[in-house]
PDB file of C-alpha atoms in Angstrom:
ATOM      1  CA  UNK A  15     -23.306   6.954  -5.273  1.00  0.00           C
ATOM      2  CA  UNK A  16     -25.312   7.639  -2.126  1.00  0.00           C
ATOM      3  CA  UNK A  17     -23.624   7.435   1.267  1.00  0.00           C
ATOM      4  CA  UNK A  18     -25.812   6.998   4.319  1.00  0.00           C
ATOM      5  CA  UNK A  19     -25.809   5.467   7.778  1.00  0.00           C
ATOM      6  CA  UNK A  20     -25.829   1.929   6.368  1.00  0.00           C
ATOM      7  CA  UNK A  21     -22.854   2.363   4.025  1.00  0.00           C
ATOM      8  CA  UNK A  22     -20.067  -0.197   4.468  1.00  0.00           C
ATOM      9  CA  UNK A  23     -16.630   1.375   4.372  1.00  0.00           C
ATOM     10  CA  UNK A  24     -13.440   0.059   2.791  1.00  0.00           C
ATOM     11  CA  UNK A  25     -10.166   1.959   3.078  1.00  0.00           C
ATOM     12  CA  UNK A  26      -7.021   1.630   1.001  1.00  0.00           C
ATOM     13  CA  UNK A  27      -3.846   2.297   2.971  1.00  0.00           C
ATOM     14  CA  UNK A  28      -0.631   3.383   1.293  1.00  0.00           C
ATOM     15  CA  UNK A  29       2.175   5.916   1.275  1.00  0.00           C
ATOM     16  CA  UNK A  30       2.009   7.540  -1.220  1.00  0.00           C
ATOM     17  CA  UNK A  31      -1.641   7.029  -2.120  1.00  0.00           C
ATOM     18  CA  UNK A  32      -2.251   9.432  -5.027  1.00  0.00           C
ATOM     19  CA  UNK A  33      -1.359   6.689  -7.533  1.00  0.00           C
ATOM     20  CA  UNK A  34      -4.047   4.282  -6.276  1.00  0.00           C
ATOM     21  CA  UNK A  35      -6.639   3.161  -8.827  1.00  0.00           C
ATOM     22  CA  UNK A  36      -8.601   1.076  -6.324  1.00  0.00           C
ATOM     23  CA  UNK A  37     -11.160   3.806  -5.424  1.00  0.00           C
ATOM     24  CA  UNK A  38     -12.187   4.150  -9.069  1.00  0.00           C
ATOM     25  CA  UNK A  39     -12.482   0.410  -9.716  1.00  0.00           C
ATOM     26  CA  UNK A  40     -14.006  -0.683  -6.405  1.00  0.00           C
ATOM     27  CA  UNK A  41     -16.593   2.084  -6.321  1.00  0.00           C
ATOM     28  CA  UNK A  42     -17.605   1.310  -9.912  1.00  0.00           C
ATOM     29  CA  UNK A  43     -17.967  -2.351  -8.893  1.00  0.00           C
ATOM     30  CA  UNK A  44     -20.121  -1.448  -5.895  1.00  0.00           C
ATOM     31  CA  UNK A  45     -22.347   0.667  -8.148  1.00  0.00           C
ATOM     32  CA  UNK A  46     -22.719  -2.144 -10.711  1.00  0.00           C
ATOM     33  CA  UNK A  47     -23.701  -4.610  -7.997  1.00  0.00           C
ATOM     34  CA  UNK A  48     -25.934  -2.077  -6.193  1.00  0.00           C
ATOM     35  CA  UNK A  49     -23.864  -2.547  -3.026  1.00  0.00           C
ATOM     36  CA  UNK A  50     -24.078   0.184  -0.408  1.00  0.00           C
ATOM     37  CA  UNK A  51     -20.324   0.487   0.117  1.00  0.00           C
ATOM     38  CA  UNK A  52     -17.555   2.958  -0.608  1.00  0.00           C
ATOM     39  CA  UNK A  53     -13.763   2.719  -0.811  1.00  0.00           C
ATOM     40  CA  UNK A  54     -11.724   5.705   0.333  1.00  0.00           C
ATOM     41  CA  UNK A  55      -7.947   6.351   0.125  1.00  0.00           C
ATOM     42  CA  UNK A  56      -5.943   6.967   3.306  1.00  0.00           C
ATOM     43  CA  UNK A  57      -2.298   8.018   3.217  1.00  0.00           C
ATOM     44  CA  UNK A  58      -0.627   6.243   6.138  1.00  0.00           C
ATOM     45  CA  UNK A  59       3.129   6.561   6.808  1.00  0.00           C
ATOM     46  CA  UNK A  60       4.854   3.295   7.777  1.00  0.00           C
ATOM     47  CA  UNK A  61       5.421   4.451  11.367  1.00  0.00           C
ATOM     48  CA  UNK A  62       1.658   4.930  11.836  1.00  0.00           C
ATOM     49  CA  UNK A  63       0.441   1.694  10.212  1.00  0.00           C
ATOM     50  CA  UNK A  64      -0.020  -0.242  13.458  1.00  0.00           C
ATOM     51  CA  UNK A  65      -1.889   2.563  15.180  1.00  0.00           C
ATOM     52  CA  UNK A  66      -4.175   3.043  12.180  1.00  0.00           C
ATOM     53  CA  UNK A  67      -4.968  -0.672  11.855  1.00  0.00           C
ATOM     54  CA  UNK A  68      -5.643  -0.942  15.582  1.00  0.00           C
ATOM     55  CA  UNK A  69      -7.994   2.043  15.385  1.00  0.00           C
ATOM     56  CA  UNK A  70      -9.828   0.784  12.304  1.00  0.00           C
ATOM     57  CA  UNK A  71     -10.583  -2.504  14.084  1.00  0.00           C
ATOM     58  CA  UNK A  72     -13.057  -0.595  16.252  1.00  0.00           C
ATOM     59  CA  UNK A  73     -15.164   0.652  13.327  1.00  0.00           C
ATOM     60  CA  UNK A  74     -18.110  -1.741  13.136  1.00  0.00           C
ATOM     61  CA  UNK A  75     -19.272  -0.711   9.647  1.00  0.00           C
ATOM     62  CA  UNK A  76     -15.760  -1.110   8.192  1.00  0.00           C
ATOM     63  CA  UNK A  77     -15.660  -4.109   5.847  1.00  0.00           C
ATOM     64  CA  UNK A  78     -11.874  -4.071   5.636  1.00  0.00           C
ATOM     65  CA  UNK A  79      -8.888  -2.456   4.028  1.00  0.00           C
ATOM     66  CA  UNK A  80      -6.958  -2.785   0.799  1.00  0.00           C
ATOM     67  CA  UNK A  81      -3.211  -2.599   1.408  1.00  0.00           C
ATOM     68  CA  UNK A  82      -0.782  -1.078  -1.057  1.00  0.00           C
ATOM     69  CA  UNK A  83       2.856   0.011  -1.144  1.00  0.00           C
ATOM     70  CA  UNK A  84       4.783   0.010   1.173  1.00  0.00           C
ATOM     71  CA  UNK A  85       2.642  -1.823   3.745  1.00  0.00           C
ATOM     72  CA  UNK A  86       1.969  -5.291   2.299  1.00  0.00           C
ATOM     73  CA  UNK A  87       4.593  -7.167   4.299  1.00  0.00           C
ATOM     74  CA  UNK A  88       4.159  -5.189   7.530  1.00  0.00           C
ATOM     75  CA  UNK A  89       0.356  -5.445   7.491  1.00  0.00           C
ATOM     76  CA  UNK A  90       0.469  -9.250   7.474  1.00  0.00           C
ATOM     77  CA  UNK A  91       1.697  -9.216  11.067  1.00  0.00           C
ATOM     78  CA  UNK A  92      -1.620  -7.720  12.214  1.00  0.00           C
ATOM     79  CA  UNK A  93      -3.768 -10.516  10.762  1.00  0.00           C
ATOM     80  CA  UNK A  94      -5.052 -13.245  13.087  1.00  0.00           C
ATOM     81  CA  UNK A  95      -5.664 -15.470  10.060  1.00  0.00           C
ATOM     82  CA  UNK A  96      -3.926 -15.586   6.677  1.00  0.00           C
ATOM     83  CA  UNK A  97      -4.859 -17.146   3.347  1.00  0.00           C
ATOM     84  CA  UNK A  98      -2.485 -19.682   1.824  1.00  0.00           C
ATOM     85  CA  UNK A  99      -1.152 -17.120  -0.648  1.00  0.00           C
ATOM     86  CA  UNK A 100      -0.567 -14.637   2.180  1.00  0.00           C
ATOM     87  CA  UNK A 101       1.303 -17.253   4.214  1.00  0.00           C
ATOM     88  CA  UNK A 102       3.435 -18.181   1.211  1.00  0.00           C
ATOM     89  CA  UNK A 103       4.383 -14.622   0.363  1.00  0.00           C
ATOM     90  CA  UNK A 104       4.489 -13.154   3.866  1.00  0.00           C
ATOM     91  CA  UNK A 105       2.350 -10.230   2.732  1.00  0.00           C
ATOM     92  CA  UNK A 106      -1.260  -9.142   2.311  1.00  0.00           C
ATOM     93  CA  UNK A 107      -3.045  -6.758  -0.006  1.00  0.00           C
ATOM     94  CA  UNK A 108      -6.432  -7.113   1.672  1.00  0.00           C
ATOM     95  CA  UNK A 109      -7.536  -7.294   5.311  1.00  0.00           C
ATOM     96  CA  UNK A 110     -11.113  -8.203   6.242  1.00  0.00           C
ATOM     97  CA  UNK A 111     -12.492  -6.990   9.562  1.00  0.00           C
ATOM     98  CA  UNK A 112     -14.119  -9.910  11.334  1.00  0.00           C
ATOM     99  CA  UNK A 113     -17.067  -9.539  13.729  1.00  0.00           C
ATOM    100  CA  UNK A 114     -14.775  -9.781  16.747  1.00  0.00           C
ATOM    101  CA  UNK A 115     -12.562  -6.974  15.404  1.00  0.00           C
ATOM    102  CA  UNK A 116      -9.678  -9.186  14.297  1.00  0.00           C
ATOM    103  CA  UNK A 117      -8.172  -9.055  10.818  1.00  0.00           C
ATOM    104  CA  UNK A 118      -8.199 -11.859   8.239  1.00  0.00           C
ATOM    105  CA  UNK A 119      -5.539 -11.274   5.580  1.00  0.00           C
ATOM    106  CA  UNK A 120      -5.245 -12.380   1.960  1.00  0.00           C
ATOM    107  CA  UNK A 121      -2.929 -11.754  -0.988  1.00  0.00           C
ATOM    108  CA  UNK A 122      -4.443 -11.379  -4.449  1.00  0.00           C
ATOM    109  CA  UNK A 123      -1.640  -9.612  -6.348  1.00  0.00           C
ATOM    110  CA  UNK A 124      -0.234 -12.814  -7.801  1.00  0.00           C
ATOM    111  CA  UNK A 125      -3.460 -14.344  -9.022  1.00  0.00           C
ATOM    112  CA  UNK A 126      -4.567 -10.936 -10.326  1.00  0.00           C
ATOM    113  CA  UNK A 127      -1.360 -10.553 -12.316  1.00  0.00           C
ATOM    114  CA  UNK A 128      -1.546 -14.020 -13.874  1.00  0.00           C
ATOM    115  CA  UNK A 129      -5.256 -13.708 -14.614  1.00  0.00           C
ATOM    116  CA  UNK A 130      -4.556 -10.319 -16.173  1.00  0.00           C
ATOM    117  CA  UNK A 131      -1.985 -11.914 -18.477  1.00  0.00           C
ATOM    118  CA  UNK A 132      -4.406 -14.687 -19.424  1.00  0.00           C
ATOM    119  CA  UNK A 133      -7.171 -12.144 -20.072  1.00  0.00           C
ATOM    120  CA  UNK A 134      -4.850 -10.484 -22.602  1.00  0.00           C
ATOM    121  CA  UNK A 135      -4.130 -13.885 -24.209  1.00  0.00           C
ATOM    122  CA  UNK A 136      -0.555 -14.075 -22.931  1.00  0.00           C
ATOM    123  CA  UNK A 137       0.800 -17.560 -22.230  1.00  0.00           C
ATOM    124  CA  UNK A 138       2.664 -18.069 -18.945  1.00  0.00           C
ATOM    125  CA  UNK A 139       3.346 -21.811 -18.807  1.00  0.00           C
ATOM    126  CA  UNK A 140       6.908 -22.859 -19.702  1.00  0.00           C
ATOM    127  CA  UNK A 141       8.084 -19.246 -20.033  1.00  0.00           C
ATOM    128  CA  UNK A 142      11.300 -17.756 -18.673  1.00  0.00           C
ATOM    129  CA  UNK A 143      10.702 -14.760 -16.394  1.00  0.00           C
ATOM    130  CA  UNK A 144      12.811 -11.931 -14.973  1.00  0.00           C
ATOM    131  CA  UNK A 145      11.122 -10.470 -11.876  1.00  0.00           C
ATOM    132  CA  UNK A 146      12.617  -7.317 -10.365  1.00  0.00           C
ATOM    133  CA  UNK A 147      11.221  -6.487  -6.927  1.00  0.00           C
ATOM    134  CA  UNK A 148      10.544  -9.082  -4.236  1.00  0.00           C
ATOM    135  CA  UNK A 149       8.416  -7.147  -1.749  1.00  0.00           C
ATOM    136  CA  UNK A 150       4.767  -7.943  -1.063  1.00  0.00           C
ATOM    137  CA  UNK A 151       3.511  -7.605  -4.634  1.00  0.00           C
ATOM    138  CA  UNK A 152       6.624  -9.182  -6.144  1.00  0.00           C
ATOM    139  CA  UNK A 153       6.428 -12.163  -3.813  1.00  0.00           C
ATOM    140  CA  UNK A 154       2.770 -12.659  -4.668  1.00  0.00           C
ATOM    141  CA  UNK A 155       3.538 -12.539  -8.375  1.00  0.00           C
ATOM    142  CA  UNK A 156       6.473 -14.939  -7.986  1.00  0.00           C
ATOM    143  CA  UNK A 157       4.370 -17.617  -6.269  1.00  0.00           C
ATOM    144  CA  UNK A 158       1.534 -17.222  -8.767  1.00  0.00           C
ATOM    145  CA  UNK A 159       3.928 -17.546 -11.701  1.00  0.00           C
ATOM    146  CA  UNK A 160       5.320 -20.769 -10.221  1.00  0.00           C
ATOM    147  CA  UNK A 161       1.744 -22.015  -9.768  1.00  0.00           C
ATOM    148  CA  UNK A 162       1.059 -21.121 -13.409  1.00  0.00           C
ATOM    149  CA  UNK A 163       3.933 -23.321 -14.587  1.00  0.00           C
ATOM    150  CA  UNK A 164       6.748 -20.990 -15.610  1.00  0.00           C
ATOM    151  CA  UNK A 165       9.963 -22.787 -16.539  1.00  0.00           C
ATOM    152  CA  UNK A 166      12.338 -20.387 -14.788  1.00  0.00           C
ATOM    153  CA  UNK A 167      12.178 -17.374 -12.519  1.00  0.00           C
ATOM    154  CA  UNK A 168      15.146 -14.996 -12.262  1.00  0.00           C
ATOM    155  CA  UNK A 169      14.872 -12.697  -9.226  1.00  0.00           C
ATOM    156  CA  UNK A 170      16.474  -9.393  -8.295  1.00  0.00           C
ATOM    157  CA  UNK A 171      16.009  -6.944  -5.448  1.00  0.00           C
ATOM    158  CA  UNK A 172      18.461  -4.428  -4.021  1.00  0.00           C
ATOM    159  CA  UNK A 173      17.015  -5.398  -0.616  1.00  0.00           C
ATOM    160  CA  UNK A 174      18.826  -8.675  -0.010  1.00  0.00           C
ATOM    161  CA  UNK A 175      16.694  -9.490   3.040  1.00  0.00           C
ATOM    162  CA  UNK A 176      13.519  -9.320   0.948  1.00  0.00           C
ATOM    163  CA  UNK A 177      15.171 -11.344  -1.810  1.00  0.00           C
ATOM    164  CA  UNK A 178      16.314 -14.028   0.631  1.00  0.00           C
ATOM    165  CA  UNK A 179      12.842 -14.231   2.207  1.00  0.00           C
ATOM    166  CA  UNK A 180      11.255 -14.898  -1.172  1.00  0.00           C
ATOM    167  CA  UNK A 181      13.918 -17.432  -2.153  1.00  0.00           C
ATOM    168  CA  UNK A 182      13.347 -19.296   1.114  1.00  0.00           C
ATOM    169  CA  UNK A 183       9.560 -19.357   0.693  1.00  0.00           C
ATOM    170  CA  UNK A 184       9.827 -20.604  -2.900  1.00  0.00           C
ATOM    171  CA  UNK A 185      12.303 -23.263  -1.855  1.00  0.00           C
ATOM    172  CA  UNK A 186      10.012 -24.398   0.982  1.00  0.00           C
ATOM    173  CA  UNK A 187       6.970 -24.756  -1.254  1.00  0.00           C
ATOM    174  CA  UNK A 188       8.839 -26.666  -3.969  1.00  0.00           C
ATOM    175  CA  UNK A 189       7.769 -26.731  -7.616  1.00  0.00           C
ATOM    176  CA  UNK A 190       9.386 -27.413 -10.953  1.00  0.00           C
ATOM    177  CA  UNK A 191      10.449 -23.861 -11.864  1.00  0.00           C
ATOM    178  CA  UNK A 192      14.161 -23.054 -11.826  1.00  0.00           C
ATOM    179  CA  UNK A 193      14.572 -20.165  -9.374  1.00  0.00           C
ATOM    180  CA  UNK A 194      17.819 -18.198  -9.242  1.00  0.00           C
ATOM    181  CA  UNK A 195      19.221 -14.793  -8.391  1.00  0.00           C
ATOM    182  CA  UNK A 196      19.865 -12.422 -11.255  1.00  0.00           C
ATOM    183  CA  UNK A 197      20.523  -8.781 -12.065  1.00  0.00           C
ATOM    184  CA  UNK A 198      18.012  -6.135 -13.215  1.00  0.00           C
ATOM    185  CA  UNK A 199      19.145  -6.749 -16.778  1.00  0.00           C
ATOM    186  CA  UNK A 200      16.993  -8.426 -19.433  1.00  0.00           C
ATOM    187  CA  UNK A 201      18.570 -11.358 -21.223  1.00  0.00           C
ATOM    188  CA  UNK A 202      17.714 -12.751 -24.621  1.00  0.00           C
ATOM    189  CA  UNK A 203      16.297 -15.848 -22.912  1.00  0.00           C
ATOM    190  CA  UNK A 204      13.631 -13.943 -20.958  1.00  0.00           C
ATOM    191  CA  UNK A 205      10.100 -14.223 -22.347  1.00  0.00           C
ATOM    192  CA  UNK A 206       8.502 -12.060 -19.653  1.00  0.00           C
ATOM    193  CA  UNK A 207      10.159  -9.145 -17.842  1.00  0.00           C
ATOM    194  CA  UNK A 208       8.331  -7.778 -14.789  1.00  0.00           C
ATOM    195  CA  UNK A 209       8.889  -4.674 -12.693  1.00  0.00           C
ATOM    196  CA  UNK A 210       7.384  -5.212  -9.239  1.00  0.00           C
ATOM    197  CA  UNK A 211       9.181  -2.267  -7.609  1.00  0.00           C
ATOM    198  CA  UNK A 212       7.764   1.239  -6.989  1.00  0.00           C
ATOM    199  CA  UNK A 213      10.509   2.608  -9.242  1.00  0.00           C
ATOM    200  CA  UNK A 214       8.660   4.458 -11.990  1.00  0.00           C
ATOM    201  CA  UNK A 215       5.961   6.186  -9.970  1.00  0.00           C
ATOM    202  CA  UNK A 216       7.845   9.467 -10.273  1.00  0.00           C
ATOM    203  CA  UNK A 217       9.048  10.974 -13.529  1.00  0.00           C
ATOM    204  CA  UNK A 218      12.519  11.391 -12.003  1.00  0.00           C
ATOM    205  CA  UNK A 219      12.878   7.674 -11.188  1.00  0.00           C
ATOM    206  CA  UNK A 220      15.596   5.758 -13.050  1.00  0.00           C
ATOM    207  CA  UNK A 221      14.712   2.776 -15.208  1.00  0.00           C
ATOM    208  CA  UNK A 222      14.359  -0.254 -12.909  1.00  0.00           C
ATOM    209  CA  UNK A 223      15.428  -2.747 -15.619  1.00  0.00           C
ATOM    210  CA  UNK A 224      17.985  -2.541 -18.421  1.00  0.00           C
ATOM    211  CA  UNK A 225      16.210  -3.743 -21.582  1.00  0.00           C
ATOM    212  CA  UNK A 226      19.214  -3.427 -23.893  1.00  0.00           C
ATOM    213  CA  UNK A 227      19.677  -7.174 -24.270  1.00  0.00           C
ATOM    214  CA  UNK A 228      15.986  -8.136 -24.274  1.00  0.00           C
ATOM    215  CA  UNK A 229      14.693 -10.576 -26.872  1.00  0.00           C
ATOM    216  CA  UNK A 230      12.578  -8.880 -29.567  1.00  0.00           C
ATOM    217  CA  UNK A 231       9.846 -11.373 -28.638  1.00  0.00           C
ATOM    218  CA  UNK A 232       9.869 -10.521 -24.924  1.00  0.00           C
ATOM    219  CA  UNK A 233       6.985  -8.817 -23.156  1.00  0.00           C
ATOM    220  CA  UNK A 234       7.568  -6.187 -20.475  1.00  0.00           C
ATOM    221  CA  UNK A 235       5.074  -5.806 -17.625  1.00  0.00           C
ATOM    222  CA  UNK A 236       4.944  -3.131 -14.936  1.00  0.00           C
ATOM    223  CA  UNK A 237       2.826  -3.421 -11.780  1.00  0.00           C
ATOM    224  CA  UNK A 238       2.712   0.374 -11.381  1.00  0.00           C
ATOM    225  CA  UNK A 239      -0.722   1.774 -12.216  1.00  0.00           C
ATOM    226  CA  UNK A 240       0.016   5.511 -12.204  1.00  0.00           C
ATOM    227  CA  UNK A 241       1.419   6.670 -14.491  1.00  0.00           C
ATOM    228  CA  UNK A 242      -0.219   4.226 -16.872  1.00  0.00           C
ATOM    229  CA  UNK A 243       2.798   4.356 -19.176  1.00  0.00           C
ATOM    230  CA  UNK A 244       5.878   4.224 -16.984  1.00  0.00           C
ATOM    231  CA  UNK A 245       9.336   5.037 -18.304  1.00  0.00           C
ATOM    232  CA  UNK A 246      10.030   1.309 -18.423  1.00  0.00           C
ATOM    233  CA  UNK A 247       6.991   0.639 -20.610  1.00  0.00           C
ATOM    234  CA  UNK A 248       7.862   3.598 -22.818  1.00  0.00           C
ATOM    235  CA  UNK A 249      11.393   2.254 -23.205  1.00  0.00           C
ATOM    236  CA  UNK A 250      10.013  -1.197 -24.049  1.00  0.00           C
ATOM    237  CA  UNK A 251       7.611   0.209 -26.636  1.00  0.00           C
ATOM    238  CA  UNK A 252      10.413   2.275 -28.213  1.00  0.00           C
ATOM    239  CA  UNK A 253      12.365  -0.983 -28.638  1.00  0.00           C
ATOM    240  CA  UNK A 254       9.369  -2.637 -30.305  1.00  0.00           C
ATOM    241  CA  UNK A 255       8.632  -4.900 -27.325  1.00  0.00           C
ATOM    242  CA  UNK A 256       5.149  -5.915 -26.241  1.00  0.00           C
ATOM    243  CA  UNK A 257       3.977  -4.303 -22.994  1.00  0.00           C
ATOM    244  CA  UNK A 258       1.492  -5.147 -20.248  1.00  0.00           C
ATOM    245  CA  UNK A 259      -0.042  -2.416 -18.079  1.00  0.00           C
ATOM    246  CA  UNK A 260      -0.270  -2.447 -14.292  1.00  0.00           C
ATOM    247  CA  UNK A 261      -4.027  -1.861 -14.317  1.00  0.00           C
ATOM    248  CA  UNK A 262      -4.656  -5.373 -15.631  1.00  0.00           C
ATOM    249  CA  UNK A 263      -3.633  -6.810 -12.248  1.00  0.00           C
ATOM    250  CA  UNK A 264      -6.195  -4.805 -10.300  1.00  0.00           C
ATOM    251  CA  UNK A 265      -8.926  -5.178 -12.917  1.00  0.00           C
ATOM    252  CA  UNK A 266      -8.530  -8.954 -12.680  1.00  0.00           C
ATOM    253  CA  UNK A 267      -8.613  -9.078  -8.877  1.00  0.00           C
ATOM    254  CA  UNK A 268     -11.016  -6.345  -7.735  1.00  0.00           C
ATOM    255  CA  UNK A 269     -14.105  -8.585  -7.781  1.00  0.00           C
ATOM    256  CA  UNK A 270     -12.452 -11.439  -5.876  1.00  0.00           C
ATOM    257  CA  UNK A 271     -11.175  -8.935  -3.310  1.00  0.00           C
ATOM    258  CA  UNK A 272     -14.678  -7.510  -2.880  1.00  0.00           C
ATOM    259  CA  UNK A 273     -15.950 -11.065  -2.433  1.00  0.00           C
ATOM    260  CA  UNK A 274     -13.278 -11.690   0.226  1.00  0.00           C
ATOM    261  CA  UNK A 275     -14.569  -8.582   2.003  1.00  0.00           C
ATOM    262  CA  UNK A 276     -18.069 -10.147   1.804  1.00  0.00           C
ATOM    263  CA  UNK A 277     -19.451  -7.216  -0.154  1.00  0.00           C
ATOM    264  CA  UNK A 278     -20.292  -9.116  -3.355  1.00  0.00           C
ATOM    265  CA  UNK A 279     -20.908 -12.775  -4.111  1.00  0.00           C
TER     266      UNK A 279
END
């Protein structure tokens, strides 16, 4: 990869940022498409997010930013324009810098997750889902699962404000899925069990979901990308359950995100 005066810059903002797989995947995409662009990781504490986004607006050769944990909800407030998915979820995972220096925001976590499931030949329609974590990524996944035709969606988050916000947005949009509050405990009726919390990034983290009562036919998915095999996925595999890695979400959305940033067609 050659970086010169014409290189377009993309940043990924998160705290922590060491777990991010976006630099690897985006930069490989730019190389495949012969695009003179580079994605770099920036660790930005929550208290500095606004100042950083305001500063980045002034960089003319900045295409935009990818937004990861814990900034997806907060970053949406800085966008002058939001995609439908971003409006539904109240969060963004990508901000495009417009010519006038304003931000256009979009949320691709949900569609990336569902497309990742489909790419692995996993059926979503008419399934019963337990989703733990209702922040930016969890909200995006919840809306996409409803769009994909799940029969029921059981939600849990220790942050009741986040949980209520997602419940309200799902209620406003309507749909046929049965949405209800639950506990972080797998039931025999759950076909798909999803961890959308950051719990599992560190080896010392507790298990975010109790799989004791999970159906032997259930599949367990984790949105965390590093480590690849979280404790939750290891626990699921030890119980003989099918698992779905976090990287499938990003692999299924990186090209559409680059297109949103107007770097590929």
